[in-house]
Short mmCIF file of C-alpha atoms in Angstrom, two decimals:
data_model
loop_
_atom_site.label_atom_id
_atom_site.label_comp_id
_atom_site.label_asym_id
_atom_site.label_seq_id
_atom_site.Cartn_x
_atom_site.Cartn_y
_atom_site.Cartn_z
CA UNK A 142 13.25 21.29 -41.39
CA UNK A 143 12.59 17.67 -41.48
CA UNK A 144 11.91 16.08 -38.49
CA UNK A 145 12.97 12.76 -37.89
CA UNK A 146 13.04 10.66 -34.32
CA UNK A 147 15.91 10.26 -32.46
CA UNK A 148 15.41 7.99 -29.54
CA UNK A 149 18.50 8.19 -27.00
CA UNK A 150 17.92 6.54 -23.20
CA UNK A 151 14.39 5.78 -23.56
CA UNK A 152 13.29 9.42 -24.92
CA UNK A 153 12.66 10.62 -28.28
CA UNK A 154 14.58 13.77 -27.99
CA UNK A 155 12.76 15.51 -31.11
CA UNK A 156 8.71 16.13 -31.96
CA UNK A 157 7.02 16.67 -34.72
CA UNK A 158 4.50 19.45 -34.71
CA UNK A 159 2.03 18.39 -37.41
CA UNK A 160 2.31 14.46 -36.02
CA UNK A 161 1.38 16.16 -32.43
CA UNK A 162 -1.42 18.01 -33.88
CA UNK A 163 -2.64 14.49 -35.52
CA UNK A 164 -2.75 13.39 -32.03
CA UNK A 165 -4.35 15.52 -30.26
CA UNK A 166 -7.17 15.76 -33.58
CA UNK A 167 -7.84 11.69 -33.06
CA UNK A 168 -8.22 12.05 -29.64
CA UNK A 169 -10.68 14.72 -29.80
CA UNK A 170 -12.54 12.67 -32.28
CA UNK A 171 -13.00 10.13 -30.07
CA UNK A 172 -13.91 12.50 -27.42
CA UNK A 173 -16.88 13.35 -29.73
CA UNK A 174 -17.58 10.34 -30.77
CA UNK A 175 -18.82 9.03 -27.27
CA UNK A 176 -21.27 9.86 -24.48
CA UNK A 177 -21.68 14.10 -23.77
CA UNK A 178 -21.71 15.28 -20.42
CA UNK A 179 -22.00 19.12 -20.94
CA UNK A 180 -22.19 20.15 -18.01
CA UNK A 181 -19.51 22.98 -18.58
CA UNK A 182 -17.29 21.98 -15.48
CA UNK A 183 -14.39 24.63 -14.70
CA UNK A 184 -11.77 22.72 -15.24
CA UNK A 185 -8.31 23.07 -14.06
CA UNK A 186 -5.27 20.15 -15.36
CA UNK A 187 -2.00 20.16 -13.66
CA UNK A 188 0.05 18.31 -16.03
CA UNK A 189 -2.00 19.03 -19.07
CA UNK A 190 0.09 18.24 -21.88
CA UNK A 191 0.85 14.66 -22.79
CA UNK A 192 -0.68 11.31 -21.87
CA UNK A 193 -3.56 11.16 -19.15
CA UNK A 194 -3.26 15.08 -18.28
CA UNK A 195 -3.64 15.96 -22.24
CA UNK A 196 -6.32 13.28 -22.75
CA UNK A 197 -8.13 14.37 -19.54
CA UNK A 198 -8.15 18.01 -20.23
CA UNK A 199 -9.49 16.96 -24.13
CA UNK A 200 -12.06 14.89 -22.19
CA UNK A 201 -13.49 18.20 -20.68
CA UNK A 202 -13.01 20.25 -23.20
CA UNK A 203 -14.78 18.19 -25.83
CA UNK A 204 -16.94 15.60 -23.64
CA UNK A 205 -18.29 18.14 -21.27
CA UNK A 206 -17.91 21.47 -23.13
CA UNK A 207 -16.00 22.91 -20.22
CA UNK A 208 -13.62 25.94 -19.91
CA UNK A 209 -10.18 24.55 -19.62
CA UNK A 210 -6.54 26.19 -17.35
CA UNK A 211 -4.09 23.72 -18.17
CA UNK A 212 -0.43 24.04 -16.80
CA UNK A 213 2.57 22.58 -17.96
CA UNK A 214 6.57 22.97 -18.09
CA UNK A 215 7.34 22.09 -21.80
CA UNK A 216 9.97 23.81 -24.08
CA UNK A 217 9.27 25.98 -27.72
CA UNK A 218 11.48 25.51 -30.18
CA UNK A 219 14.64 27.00 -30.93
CA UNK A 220 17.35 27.08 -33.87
CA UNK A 221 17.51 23.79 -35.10
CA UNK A 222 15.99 22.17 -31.85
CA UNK A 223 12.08 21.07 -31.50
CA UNK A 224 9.73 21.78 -29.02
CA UNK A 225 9.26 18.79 -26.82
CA UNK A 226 5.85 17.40 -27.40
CA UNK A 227 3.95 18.37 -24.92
CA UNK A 228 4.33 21.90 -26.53
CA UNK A 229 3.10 21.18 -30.13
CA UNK A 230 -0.15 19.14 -28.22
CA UNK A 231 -0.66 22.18 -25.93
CA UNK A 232 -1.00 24.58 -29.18
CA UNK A 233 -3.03 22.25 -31.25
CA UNK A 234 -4.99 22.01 -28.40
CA UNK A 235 -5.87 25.88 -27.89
CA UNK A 236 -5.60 25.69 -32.32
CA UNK A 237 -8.83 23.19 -31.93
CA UNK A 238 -10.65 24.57 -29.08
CA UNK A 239 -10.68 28.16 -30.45
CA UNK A 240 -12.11 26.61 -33.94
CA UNK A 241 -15.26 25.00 -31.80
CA UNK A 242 -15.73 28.05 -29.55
CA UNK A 243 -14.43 26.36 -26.42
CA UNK A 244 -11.85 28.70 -23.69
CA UNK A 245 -8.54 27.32 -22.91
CA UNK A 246 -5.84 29.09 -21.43
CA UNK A 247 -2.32 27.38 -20.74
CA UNK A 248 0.48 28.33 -18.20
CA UNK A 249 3.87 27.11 -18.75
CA UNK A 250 6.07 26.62 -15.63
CA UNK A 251 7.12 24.98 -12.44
CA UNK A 252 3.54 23.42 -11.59
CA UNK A 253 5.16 23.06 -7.66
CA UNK A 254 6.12 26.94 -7.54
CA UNK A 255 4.63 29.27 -5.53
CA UNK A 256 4.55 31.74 -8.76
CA UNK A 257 2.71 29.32 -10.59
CA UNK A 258 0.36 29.08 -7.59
CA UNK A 259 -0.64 32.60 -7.75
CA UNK A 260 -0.60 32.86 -11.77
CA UNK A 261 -2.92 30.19 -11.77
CA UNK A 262 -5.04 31.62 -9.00
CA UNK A 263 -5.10 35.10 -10.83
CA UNK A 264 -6.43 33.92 -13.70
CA UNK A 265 -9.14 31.58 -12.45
CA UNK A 266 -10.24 34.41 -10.85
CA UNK A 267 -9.93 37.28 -13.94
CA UNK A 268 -11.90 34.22 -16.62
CA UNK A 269 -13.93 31.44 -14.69
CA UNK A 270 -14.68 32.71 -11.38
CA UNK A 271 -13.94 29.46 -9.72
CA UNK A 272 -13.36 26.14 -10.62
CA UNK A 273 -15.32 23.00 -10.47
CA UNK A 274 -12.67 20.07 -11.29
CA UNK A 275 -8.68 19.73 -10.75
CA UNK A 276 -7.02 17.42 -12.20
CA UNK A 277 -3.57 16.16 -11.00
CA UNK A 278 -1.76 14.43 -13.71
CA UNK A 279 1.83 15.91 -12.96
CA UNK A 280 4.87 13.65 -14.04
CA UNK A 281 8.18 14.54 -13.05
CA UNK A 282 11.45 13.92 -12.27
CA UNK A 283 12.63 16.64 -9.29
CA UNK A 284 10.81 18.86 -7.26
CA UNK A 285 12.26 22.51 -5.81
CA UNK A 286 11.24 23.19 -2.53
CA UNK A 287 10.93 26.86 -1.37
CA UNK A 288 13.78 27.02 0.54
CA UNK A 289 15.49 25.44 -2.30
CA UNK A 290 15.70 22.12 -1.23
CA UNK A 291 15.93 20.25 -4.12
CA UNK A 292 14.11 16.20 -4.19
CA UNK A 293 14.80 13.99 -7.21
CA UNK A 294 12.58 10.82 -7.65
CA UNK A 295 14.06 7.21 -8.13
CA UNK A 296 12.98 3.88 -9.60
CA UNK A 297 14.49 1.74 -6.92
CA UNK A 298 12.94 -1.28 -4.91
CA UNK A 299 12.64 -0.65 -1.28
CA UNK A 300 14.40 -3.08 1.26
CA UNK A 301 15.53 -5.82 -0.96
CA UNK A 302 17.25 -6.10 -4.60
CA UNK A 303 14.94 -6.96 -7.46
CA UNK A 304 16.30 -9.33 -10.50
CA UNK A 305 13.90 -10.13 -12.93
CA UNK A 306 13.69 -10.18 -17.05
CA UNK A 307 13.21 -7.16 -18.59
CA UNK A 308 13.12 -5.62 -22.31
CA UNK A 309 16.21 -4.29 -23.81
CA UNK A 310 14.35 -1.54 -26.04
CA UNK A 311 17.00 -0.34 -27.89
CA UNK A 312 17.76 -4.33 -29.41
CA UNK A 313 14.17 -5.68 -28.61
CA UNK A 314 15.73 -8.16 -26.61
CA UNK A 315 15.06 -9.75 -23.61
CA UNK A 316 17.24 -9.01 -20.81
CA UNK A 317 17.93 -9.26 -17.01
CA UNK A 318 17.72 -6.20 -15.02
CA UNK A 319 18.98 -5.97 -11.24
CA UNK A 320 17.25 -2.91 -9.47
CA UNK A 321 18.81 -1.91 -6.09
CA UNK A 322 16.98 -0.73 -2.82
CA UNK A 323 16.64 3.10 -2.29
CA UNK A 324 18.31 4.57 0.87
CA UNK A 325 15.60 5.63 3.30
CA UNK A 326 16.49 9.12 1.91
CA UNK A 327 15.59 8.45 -1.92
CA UNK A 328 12.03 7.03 -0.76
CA UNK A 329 11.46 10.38 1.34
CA UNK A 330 12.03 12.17 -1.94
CA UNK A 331 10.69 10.03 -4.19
CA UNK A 332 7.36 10.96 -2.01
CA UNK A 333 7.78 14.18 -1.55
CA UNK A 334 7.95 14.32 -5.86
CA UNK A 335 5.16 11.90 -6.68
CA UNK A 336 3.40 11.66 -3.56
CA UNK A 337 0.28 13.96 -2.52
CA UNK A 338 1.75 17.08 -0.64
CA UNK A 339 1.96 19.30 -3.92
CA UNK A 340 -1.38 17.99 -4.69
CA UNK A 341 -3.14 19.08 -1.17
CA UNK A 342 -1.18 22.29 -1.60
CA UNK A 343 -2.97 23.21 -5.11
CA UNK A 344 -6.25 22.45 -3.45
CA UNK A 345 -5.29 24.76 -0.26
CA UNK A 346 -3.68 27.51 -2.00
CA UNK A 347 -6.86 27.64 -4.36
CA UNK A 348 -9.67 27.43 -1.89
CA UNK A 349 -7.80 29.95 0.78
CA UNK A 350 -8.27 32.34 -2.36
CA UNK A 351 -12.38 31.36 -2.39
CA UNK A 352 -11.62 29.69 -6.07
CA UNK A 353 -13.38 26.26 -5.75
CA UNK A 354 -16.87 26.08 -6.23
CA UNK A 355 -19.04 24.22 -3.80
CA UNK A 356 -19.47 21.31 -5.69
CA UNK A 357 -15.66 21.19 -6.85
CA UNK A 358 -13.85 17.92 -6.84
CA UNK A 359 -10.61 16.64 -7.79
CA UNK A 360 -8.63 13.68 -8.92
CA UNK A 361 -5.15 12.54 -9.29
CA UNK A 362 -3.48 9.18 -10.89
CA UNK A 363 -2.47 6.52 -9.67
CA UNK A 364 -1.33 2.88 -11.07
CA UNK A 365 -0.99 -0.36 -9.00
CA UNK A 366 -0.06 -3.18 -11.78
CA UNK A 367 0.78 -7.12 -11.30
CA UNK A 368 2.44 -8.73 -8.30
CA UNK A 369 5.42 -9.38 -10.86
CA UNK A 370 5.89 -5.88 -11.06
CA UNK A 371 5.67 -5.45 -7.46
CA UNK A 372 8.78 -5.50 -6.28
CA UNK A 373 9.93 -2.72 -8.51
CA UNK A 374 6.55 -0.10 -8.73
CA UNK A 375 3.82 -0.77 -6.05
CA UNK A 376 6.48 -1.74 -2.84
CA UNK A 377 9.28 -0.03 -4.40
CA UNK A 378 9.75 3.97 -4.08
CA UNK A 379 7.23 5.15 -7.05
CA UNK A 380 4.59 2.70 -4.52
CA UNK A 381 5.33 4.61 -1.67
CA UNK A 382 4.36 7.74 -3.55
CA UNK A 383 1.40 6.45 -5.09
CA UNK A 384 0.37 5.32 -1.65
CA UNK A 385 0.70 9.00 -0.48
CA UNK A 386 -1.36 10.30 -2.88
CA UNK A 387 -4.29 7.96 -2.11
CA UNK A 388 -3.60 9.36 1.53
CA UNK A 389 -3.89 12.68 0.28
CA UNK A 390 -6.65 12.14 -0.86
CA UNK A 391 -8.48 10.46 2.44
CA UNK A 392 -6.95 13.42 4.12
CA UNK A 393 -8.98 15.93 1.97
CA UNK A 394 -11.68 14.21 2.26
CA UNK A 395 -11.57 14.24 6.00
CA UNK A 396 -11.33 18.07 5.56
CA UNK A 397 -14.48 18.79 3.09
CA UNK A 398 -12.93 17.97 -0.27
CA UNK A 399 -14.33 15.68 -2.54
CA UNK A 400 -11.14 14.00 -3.48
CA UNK A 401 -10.70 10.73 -5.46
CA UNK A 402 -7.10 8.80 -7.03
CA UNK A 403 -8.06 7.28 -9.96
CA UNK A 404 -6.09 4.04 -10.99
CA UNK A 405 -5.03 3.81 -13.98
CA UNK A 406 -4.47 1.21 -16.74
CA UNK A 407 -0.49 0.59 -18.05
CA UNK A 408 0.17 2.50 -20.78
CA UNK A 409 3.33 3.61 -22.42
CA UNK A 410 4.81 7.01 -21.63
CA UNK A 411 7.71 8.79 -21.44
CA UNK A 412 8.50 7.74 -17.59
CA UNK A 413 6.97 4.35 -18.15
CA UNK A 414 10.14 3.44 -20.79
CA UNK A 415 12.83 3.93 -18.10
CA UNK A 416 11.34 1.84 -15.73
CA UNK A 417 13.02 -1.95 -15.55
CA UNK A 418 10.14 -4.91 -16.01
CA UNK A 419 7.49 -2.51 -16.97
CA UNK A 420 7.82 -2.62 -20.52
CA UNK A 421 8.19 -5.66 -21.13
CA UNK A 422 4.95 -6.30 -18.84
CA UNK A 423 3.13 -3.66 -20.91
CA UNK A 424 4.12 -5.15 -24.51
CA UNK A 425 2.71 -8.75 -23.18
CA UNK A 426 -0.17 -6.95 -21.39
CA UNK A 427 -1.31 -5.48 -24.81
CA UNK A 428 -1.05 -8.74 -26.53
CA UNK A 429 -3.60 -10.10 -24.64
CA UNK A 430 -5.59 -7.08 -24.34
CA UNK A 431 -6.24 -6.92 -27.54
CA UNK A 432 -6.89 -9.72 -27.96
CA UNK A 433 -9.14 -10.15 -25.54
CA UNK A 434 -10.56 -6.08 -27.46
CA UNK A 435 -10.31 -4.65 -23.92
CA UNK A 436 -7.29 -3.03 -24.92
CA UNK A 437 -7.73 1.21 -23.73
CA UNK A 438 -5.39 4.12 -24.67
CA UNK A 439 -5.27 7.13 -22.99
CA UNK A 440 -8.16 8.68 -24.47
CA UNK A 441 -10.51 6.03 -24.05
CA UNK A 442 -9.47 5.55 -20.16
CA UNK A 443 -10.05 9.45 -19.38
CA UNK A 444 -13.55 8.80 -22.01
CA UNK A 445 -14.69 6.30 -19.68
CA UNK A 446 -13.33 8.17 -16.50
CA UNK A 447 -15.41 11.22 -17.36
CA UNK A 448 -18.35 9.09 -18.25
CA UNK A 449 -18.41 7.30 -15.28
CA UNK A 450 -19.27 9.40 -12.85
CA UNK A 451 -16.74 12.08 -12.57
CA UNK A 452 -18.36 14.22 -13.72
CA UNK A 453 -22.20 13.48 -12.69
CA UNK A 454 -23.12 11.52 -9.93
CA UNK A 455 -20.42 9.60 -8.04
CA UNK A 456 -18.02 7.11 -9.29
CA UNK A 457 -17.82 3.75 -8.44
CA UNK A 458 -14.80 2.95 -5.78
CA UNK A 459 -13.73 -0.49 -4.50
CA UNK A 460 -12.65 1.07 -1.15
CA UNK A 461 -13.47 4.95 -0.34
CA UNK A 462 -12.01 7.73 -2.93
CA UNK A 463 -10.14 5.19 -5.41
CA UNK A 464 -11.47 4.30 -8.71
CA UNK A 465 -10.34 1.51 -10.83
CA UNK A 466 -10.08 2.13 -14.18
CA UNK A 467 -7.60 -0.94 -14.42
CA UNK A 468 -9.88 -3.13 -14.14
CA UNK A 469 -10.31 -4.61 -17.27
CA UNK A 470 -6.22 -4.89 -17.30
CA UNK A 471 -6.68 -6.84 -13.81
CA UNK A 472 -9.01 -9.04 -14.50
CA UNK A 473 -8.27 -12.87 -13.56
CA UNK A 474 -8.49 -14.58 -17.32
CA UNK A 475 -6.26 -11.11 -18.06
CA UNK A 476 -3.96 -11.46 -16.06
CA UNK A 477 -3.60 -15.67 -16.29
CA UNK A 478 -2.80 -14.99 -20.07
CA UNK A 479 -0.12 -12.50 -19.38
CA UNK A 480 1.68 -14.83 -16.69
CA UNK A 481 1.99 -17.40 -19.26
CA UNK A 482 3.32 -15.78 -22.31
CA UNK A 483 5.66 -14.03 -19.37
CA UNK A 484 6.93 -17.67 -18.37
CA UNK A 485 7.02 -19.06 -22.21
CA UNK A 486 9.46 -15.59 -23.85
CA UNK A 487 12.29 -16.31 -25.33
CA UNK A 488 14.19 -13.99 -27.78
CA UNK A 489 13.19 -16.30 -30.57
CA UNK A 490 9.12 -16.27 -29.89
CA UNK A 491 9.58 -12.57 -28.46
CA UNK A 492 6.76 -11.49 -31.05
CA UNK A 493 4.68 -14.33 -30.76
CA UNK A 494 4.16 -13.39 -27.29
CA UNK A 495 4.29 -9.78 -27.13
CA UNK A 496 3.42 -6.46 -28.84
CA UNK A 497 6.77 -4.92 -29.65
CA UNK A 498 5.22 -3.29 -32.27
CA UNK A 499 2.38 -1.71 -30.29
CA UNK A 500 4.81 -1.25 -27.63
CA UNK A 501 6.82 1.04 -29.98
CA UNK A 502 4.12 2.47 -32.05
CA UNK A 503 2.88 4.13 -28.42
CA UNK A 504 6.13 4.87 -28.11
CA UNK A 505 6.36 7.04 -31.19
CA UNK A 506 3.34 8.55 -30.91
CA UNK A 507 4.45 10.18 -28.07
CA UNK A 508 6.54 12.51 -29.94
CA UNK A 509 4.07 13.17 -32.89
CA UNK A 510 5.34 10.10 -35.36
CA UNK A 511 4.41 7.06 -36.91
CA UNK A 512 0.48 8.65 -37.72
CA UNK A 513 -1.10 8.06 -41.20
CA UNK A 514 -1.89 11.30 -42.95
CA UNK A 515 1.56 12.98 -41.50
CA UNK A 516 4.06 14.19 -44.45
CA UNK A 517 7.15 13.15 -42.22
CA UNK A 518 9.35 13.53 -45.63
CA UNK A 519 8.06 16.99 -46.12
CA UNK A 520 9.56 20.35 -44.68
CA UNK A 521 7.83 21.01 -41.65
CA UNK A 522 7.67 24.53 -39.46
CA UNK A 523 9.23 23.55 -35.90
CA UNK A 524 8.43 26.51 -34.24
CA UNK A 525 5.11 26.65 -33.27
CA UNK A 526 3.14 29.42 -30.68
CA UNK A 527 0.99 28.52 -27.99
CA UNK A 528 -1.44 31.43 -28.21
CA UNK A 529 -2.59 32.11 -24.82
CA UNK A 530 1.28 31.56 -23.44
CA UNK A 531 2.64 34.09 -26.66
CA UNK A 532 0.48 36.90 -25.77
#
């Protein structure tokens, strides 16, 4: 078929394969481009297969030559439907990794299922013994509790309404969005999704089973952003569960686990889009980045992550367990910039003063499109296997 994007609510609801696979390939690149670690850390990603997770787990693959489990809950294709994305980067990345020699394995399911738990567990223990890094990059929307509870996440302010201008991305126009507070309810179960429980319970259910090494670590992501997106992401619900997690991780620490929450710099992703202010924020944000040339994608964040002490040696914190990998994005002259092309938009100077373009070139690359050297006019093979899940 040919594979075109169709953006509906903020999502690209199709993928192309071969555009995937040109992501993944740059990013790997990159990877080899920089610093080597090689110090072969067992690595484990939760949330391996788009955006931080995917660049993380290429990070260790190709930066530190390590054996990779990565597990994700993504979609193959089917009659005329794609795969969603994170499929077609999870089997270019086992495609590239079994070229250069490297192990990679991929489980596809609920990441916060007790099945999952013990697939995971079985095969850490059949292939790499035990593991020496876990990553928690998981993104997503609902979480089902054992008992079948059933928690959905929220992008609501807490206590007070929010009104501030926002970007209309289907017109690329500026707006006005009104966000309203979440009911004490929402905010427990926008934790209990994003916060740090199914984090800690990874880490438990792993080591009960003797599967960490001694010098294992982990690390999950976090974000924090500008007080003009604080009403709406660091004190509204998503803040509360990023606050968790960096709780989670004190409390692991507390208990012999070398746990850190790394925070992150803005970039655009799926969850990102649906979130009033933020993109907006973001498309001014990489205006100035870039150019100020401090602008990072994924790749280069998780490049300088692994580089940084992650890996070897111990990374630099500003208070115990979180790093800040925003802080180029936080800096004063940074953010000064952004506060002034924020109070000077108009729809008329919208471009002068922002990076709709890069906003929405992100954006598409998401999904596998708008790469050079990517037929998107020829026939193209949706279905596509993930070898190590189609075995």
């Amino acid at each position: 078929m040919i594979i075109k994007p169709r953006v509906k609510n903020f999502i690209c609801t199709t993928a192309h394969p071969d555009g995937c696979r040109q992501n993944v390939y740059e990013q790997i690149q990159y990877v080899k481009s920089q610093p080597q670690t090689k110090t072969k850390k067992r690595t484990l990603v939760i949330g391996c297969s788009t955006g931080y997770g995917l660049s993380s787990r290429i990070c260790a693959a190709w930066g530190d030559d390590a054996p990779t489990i990565g597990v994700c809950f993504e979609r193959p294709a089917s009659g005329n439907r794609t795969a969603t994305a994170g499929w077609y980067n999870t089997a270019a990345f086992e495609e590239f990794a079994k070229e250069d020699g490297i192990y990679a394995k991929t489980i596809c399911g609920d990441a916060y299922s007790k099945e999952i738990k013990d697939e995971t567990a079985k095969l850490i223990s059949q292939d790499l013994g035990q593991i020496d890094l876990l990553v928690y990059s998981l993104a997503a929307p609902r979480r089902q509790m054992p008992d079948g509870t059933v928690y959905t996440s929220v992008l609501k302010t807490v206590d007070e309404t929010f009104t501030s201008k926002s970007l209309d991305l289907g017109k690329n126009i500026l707006t006005e969005k009104t966000v309203e507070p979440a009911t004490p309810e929402e905010v427990e179960a926008t934790v209990r999704v994003m916060g740090g429980e199914d984090w800690k319970d990874w880490v438990k259910a792993l080591k009960e089973k003797g599967l960490l090494s001694e010098n294992f670590r982990t690390v999950a992501y976090s974000y924090i952003g500008p007080e003009m997106t604080y009403p709406i992401y660091n004190d509204g619900t998503i803040g509360q569960a990023k606050k968790d997690l960096y709780n989670t991780a004190v409390e692991m620490e507390k208990e012999g686990v070398s746990a850190y929450v790394s925070v992150n710099k803005a970039v655009v992703t799926q969850s990102s889009s649906a979130i009033p202010v933020v993109p907006l924020y973001m498309s001014i944000l990489y205006k100035v980045m870039k150019e100020k040339g401090l602008h990072e994608d994924t790749i280069q964040q998780m490049s300088r992550l692994w580089n940084g002490g992650l890996i070897e040696g111990e990374p630099k914190t500003d208070i115990p367990g979180r790093i800040r990998l925003d802080d180029w994005e936080m800096r004063p002259d940074v953010q000064g910039e952004v506060q002034e092309y924020w109070d000077k938009l108009t729809d008329e100077n919208l471009k002068e003063y922002a990076d709709i373009d890069g906003y929405w070139e992100e954006f598409y690359h998401l999904f596998g499109f708008s790469f050079d050297h990517v037929d998107y006019e020829a026939d193209t093979e949706a279905e596509r296997e993930i070898p190590s899940i189609s075995k």
